[in-house]
Amino acid sequence: MKLYIKYMVSLRCKMFVKNELTNMGLHCRTVELGEADVEEDISPEQWKELDIILRKSGIELMENKKSILIEKIKNIVVELVHYVEEPLQINFSDYLGSKLNHDYTYLSNLFSETQGITIEHFHIVHKIERVKELLIYDELNITEIAQKMNYSSVAHLSTQFKKITGLTPSFLRKSKIKNVKPWKIFESYNATLKFRMSCDNHPLY
């Protein structure tokens, strides 16, 4: 039986969900971002018990098909931006459509109507969050970061970065505030980032 789980966007979330399912005596086939596949059929009582446990940690079970699809879109973006090392070899819209077996126009319209933001902007915001992390880690230069994040040039990255944050990548790279959490630096600029992506707002991220 597949379970679809909202706000599950990190490896730590996956470990937590797997442990809780095991504690309930359930056997996991797989646990991925946004979903878990268990061998057993879950009773209504088990569903309620699991949902209560998950909600205490800021994540929750989902039943609505459209909500499940929206969460799948978010999880694909998060996984692609934060966990996949190699740049996409195809257009992002084609990739998303093929992963979810839906026309991209349908996915785009559904996402915009329910989230108040386009998939493209959601994707860009997460790319910029990842760029912030890479800048603060200081392991790659800006050219390497642009290549890693699939930007056509450093200028393209810098323009998009400033549009989202109000700052430039070089400002962060030159600043001496590496001990400050990245999202704190840009707090006043991140009104669009209300997707529970900071550790301050979510105990498992």
CSV table of C-alpha atoms in Angstrom, one decimal:
chain,number,residue,atom,x,y,z
A,1,MET,CA,0.0,0.0,0.0
A,2,LYS,CA,1.3,3.4,-0.9
A,3,LEU,CA,1.1,6.3,1.5
A,4,TYR,CA,1.5,9.9,0.3
A,5,ILE,CA,3.1,12.3,2.8
A,6,LYS,CA,3.1,16.1,2.8
A,7,TYR,CA,6.1,18.2,3.8
A,8,MET,CA,8.5,15.3,3.6
A,9,VAL,CA,11.4,16.9,1.8
A,10,SER,CA,14.6,15.7,3.4
A,11,LEU,CA,16.6,12.5,4.1
A,12,ARG,CA,16.0,13.0,7.8
A,13,CYS,CA,12.2,13.0,7.1
A,14,LYS,CA,12.6,9.7,5.2
A,15,MET,CA,14.4,8.1,8.2
A,16,PHE,CA,11.8,9.4,10.6
A,17,VAL,CA,8.9,8.0,8.6
A,18,LYS,CA,10.6,4.7,8.1
A,19,ASN,CA,11.3,4.3,11.8
A,20,GLU,CA,7.7,5.2,12.7
A,21,LEU,CA,6.2,2.7,10.2
A,22,THR,CA,8.6,0.0,11.6
A,23,ASN,CA,7.5,0.9,15.2
A,24,MET,CA,3.9,0.3,14.2
A,25,GLY,CA,4.9,-3.2,12.9
A,26,LEU,CA,4.6,-2.3,9.3
A,27,HIS,CA,7.1,-3.5,6.7
A,28,CYS,CA,8.5,-0.9,4.3
A,29,ARG,CA,9.2,-1.7,0.7
A,30,THR,CA,10.5,1.7,-0.1
A,31,VAL,CA,10.5,5.2,1.5
A,32,GLU,CA,11.0,8.1,-0.8
A,33,LEU,CA,10.5,11.9,-0.6
A,34,GLY,CA,6.7,12.3,-0.3
A,35,GLU,CA,5.7,8.7,-0.2
A,36,ALA,CA,6.2,5.3,1.5
A,37,ASP,CA,5.3,1.9,0.2
A,38,VAL,CA,4.4,-0.7,2.8
A,39,GLU,CA,3.6,-4.4,2.4
A,40,GLU,CA,0.4,-4.3,4.5
A,41,ASP,CA,-3.0,-2.7,3.9
A,42,ILE,CA,-3.3,-0.1,6.7
A,43,SER,CA,-6.5,0.0,8.7
A,44,PRO,CA,-8.4,3.3,9.4
A,45,GLU,CA,-7.2,3.0,13.0
A,46,GLN,CA,-3.6,2.7,11.9
A,47,TRP,CA,-4.0,5.5,9.5
A,48,LYS,CA,-5.2,7.8,12.2
A,49,GLU,CA,-2.5,6.7,14.6
A,50,LEU,CA,0.2,7.3,12.0
A,51,ASP,CA,-1.2,10.7,11.0
A,52,ILE,CA,-1.2,11.9,14.6
A,53,ILE,CA,2.4,10.8,15.0
A,54,LEU,CA,3.5,12.5,11.8
A,55,ARG,CA,1.7,15.7,12.4
A,56,LYS,CA,3.6,16.1,15.7
A,57,SER,CA,6.7,16.5,13.6
A,58,GLY,CA,5.1,18.8,11.0
A,59,ILE,CA,4.4,16.3,8.3
A,60,GLU,CA,1.1,14.6,7.4
A,61,LEU,CA,-0.7,11.9,5.4
A,62,MET,CA,-2.6,12.9,2.3
A,63,GLU,CA,-5.7,11.4,0.6
A,64,ASN,CA,-6.8,14.1,-2.0
A,65,LYS,CA,-5.4,13.2,-5.5
A,66,LYS,CA,-4.7,16.8,-6.4
A,67,SER,CA,-2.9,17.5,-3.2
A,68,ILE,CA,-0.8,14.3,-3.7
A,69,LEU,CA,0.1,15.5,-7.2
A,70,ILE,CA,1.0,19.0,-6.0
A,71,GLU,CA,3.3,17.4,-3.3
A,72,LYS,CA,4.9,15.2,-5.9
A,73,ILE,CA,5.7,18.2,-8.0
A,74,LYS,CA,7.3,19.9,-5.0
A,75,ASN,CA,9.3,16.8,-4.1
A,76,ILE,CA,10.6,16.3,-7.6
A,77,VAL,CA,11.8,20.0,-7.6
A,78,VAL,CA,13.4,19.6,-4.1
A,79,GLU,CA,15.1,16.3,-5.1
A,80,LEU,CA,16.3,17.7,-8.4
A,81,VAL,CA,17.8,20.8,-6.9
A,82,HIS,CA,19.2,19.6,-3.7
A,83,TYR,CA,20.1,15.9,-4.2
A,84,VAL,CA,20.7,15.2,-7.9
A,85,GLU,CA,24.4,16.0,-8.8
A,86,GLU,CA,24.2,15.9,-12.6
A,87,PRO,CA,22.4,18.7,-14.5
A,88,LEU,CA,19.3,17.7,-16.4
A,89,GLN,CA,19.9,16.7,-20.0
A,90,ILE,CA,16.4,17.6,-21.1
A,91,ASN,CA,14.0,20.5,-20.6
A,92,PHE,CA,12.7,20.7,-17.0
A,93,SER,CA,9.1,20.8,-18.1
A,94,ASP,CA,9.6,17.7,-20.2
A,95,TYR,CA,11.3,16.0,-17.3
A,96,LEU,CA,8.5,16.8,-14.8
A,97,GLY,CA,5.8,15.8,-17.3
A,98,SER,CA,7.4,12.4,-17.9
A,99,LYS,CA,8.0,11.8,-14.2
A,100,LEU,CA,4.4,12.4,-13.3
A,101,ASN,CA,2.8,11.1,-16.6
A,102,HIS,CA,0.8,14.3,-17.0
A,103,ASP,CA,0.9,17.1,-19.6
A,104,TYR,CA,3.0,19.9,-18.2
A,105,THR,CA,0.4,22.5,-19.0
A,106,TYR,CA,-2.1,20.7,-16.7
A,107,LEU,CA,0.6,20.4,-13.9
A,108,SER,CA,1.5,24.1,-14.3
A,109,ASN,CA,-2.1,25.3,-14.2
A,110,LEU,CA,-3.0,23.1,-11.2
A,111,PHE,CA,0.1,24.2,-9.3
A,112,SER,CA,-0.5,27.9,-9.9
A,113,GLU,CA,-4.2,27.7,-9.0
A,114,THR,CA,-3.6,26.0,-5.7
A,115,GLN,CA,-0.2,27.4,-4.6
A,116,GLY,CA,-0.4,31.0,-5.9
A,117,ILE,CA,3.0,30.7,-7.5
A,118,THR,CA,4.1,29.1,-10.8
A,119,ILE,CA,6.2,25.9,-11.0
A,120,GLU,CA,8.9,27.8,-12.7
A,121,HIS,CA,9.2,30.3,-9.9
A,122,PHE,CA,9.0,27.6,-7.3
A,123,HIS,CA,11.9,25.9,-9.1
A,124,ILE,CA,13.9,29.1,-9.4
A,125,VAL,CA,13.5,29.9,-5.7
A,126,HIS,CA,14.8,26.5,-4.7
A,127,LYS,CA,17.7,26.8,-7.1
A,128,ILE,CA,18.6,30.1,-5.4
A,129,GLU,CA,18.3,28.5,-2.0
A,130,ARG,CA,20.8,25.9,-3.2
A,131,VAL,CA,23.1,28.5,-4.6
A,132,LYS,CA,23.1,30.3,-1.2
A,133,GLU,CA,24.2,27.0,0.4
A,134,LEU,CA,27.0,26.5,-2.1
A,135,LEU,CA,28.2,30.0,-1.7
A,136,ILE,CA,28.4,29.7,2.0
A,137,TYR,CA,30.1,26.3,1.9
A,138,ASP,CA,32.8,28.1,-0.2
A,139,GLU,CA,33.9,24.8,-1.9
A,140,LEU,CA,33.1,26.0,-5.5
A,141,ASN,CA,33.7,29.2,-7.2
A,142,ILE,CA,30.8,31.1,-8.8
A,143,THR,CA,31.5,29.8,-12.3
A,144,GLU,CA,31.5,26.2,-11.0
A,145,ILE,CA,28.2,26.9,-9.1
A,146,ALA,CA,26.6,28.3,-12.2
A,147,GLN,CA,27.6,25.1,-14.1
A,148,LYS,CA,26.5,22.8,-11.3
A,149,MET,CA,23.1,24.5,-11.1
A,150,ASN,CA,22.6,24.4,-14.9
A,151,TYR,CA,22.8,28.2,-15.5
A,152,SER,CA,23.8,29.3,-19.0
A,153,SER,CA,26.4,31.8,-17.5
A,154,VAL,CA,27.5,33.5,-14.3
A,155,ALA,CA,25.6,36.6,-15.4
A,156,HIS,CA,22.4,34.5,-15.7
A,157,LEU,CA,22.9,33.2,-12.2
A,158,SER,CA,23.7,36.6,-10.8
A,159,THR,CA,20.7,38.3,-12.4
A,160,GLN,CA,18.3,35.6,-11.1
A,161,PHE,CA,20.0,35.6,-7.6
A,162,LYS,CA,19.6,39.4,-7.2
A,163,LYS,CA,16.0,39.3,-8.5
A,164,ILE,CA,15.0,36.7,-5.8
A,165,THR,CA,17.1,37.9,-2.9
A,166,GLY,CA,17.9,41.6,-3.6
A,167,LEU,CA,21.6,40.8,-3.2
A,168,THR,CA,24.4,39.6,-5.4
A,169,PRO,CA,26.3,36.3,-5.1
A,170,SER,CA,29.6,38.1,-4.7
A,171,PHE,CA,28.2,40.0,-1.7
A,172,LEU,CA,27.6,36.8,0.1
A,173,ARG,CA,30.9,35.3,-1.0
A,174,LYS,CA,32.8,38.3,0.2
A,175,SER,CA,31.0,38.7,3.5
A,176,LYS,CA,32.4,37.2,6.7
A,177,ILE,CA,29.2,35.7,8.1
A,178,LYS,CA,29.6,32.0,7.4
A,179,ASN,CA,28.4,31.1,10.8
A,180,VAL,CA,25.0,32.6,10.3
A,181,LYS,CA,22.3,30.3,8.8
A,182,PRO,CA,21.8,31.2,5.1
A,183,TRP,CA,18.1,31.9,5.4
A,184,LYS,CA,18.7,34.4,8.2
A,185,ILE,CA,20.9,36.5,5.9
A,186,PHE,CA,18.1,36.9,3.4
A,187,GLU,CA,15.1,36.9,5.8
A,188,SER,CA,13.6,40.1,4.5
A,189,TYR,CA,13.8,38.9,0.9
A,190,ASN,CA,12.2,35.5,1.2
A,191,ALA,CA,8.5,36.2,1.4
A,192,THR,CA,8.0,33.7,-1.4
A,193,LEU,CA,9.7,30.9,0.5
A,194,LYS,CA,6.9,29.7,2.7
A,195,PHE,CA,7.2,26.1,1.8
A,196,ARG,CA,8.6,24.9,5.2
A,197,MET,CA,12.1,24.7,3.9
A,198,SER,CA,14.0,26.2,6.9
A,199,CYS,CA,15.0,24.4,10.1
A,200,ASP,CA,13.6,27.2,12.1
A,201,ASN,CA,10.1,26.4,10.9
A,202,HIS,CA,10.3,22.6,10.6
A,203,PRO,CA,12.0,20.2,13.1
A,204,LEU,CA,12.9,17.6,10.5
A,205,TYR,CA,14.4,19.7,7.6
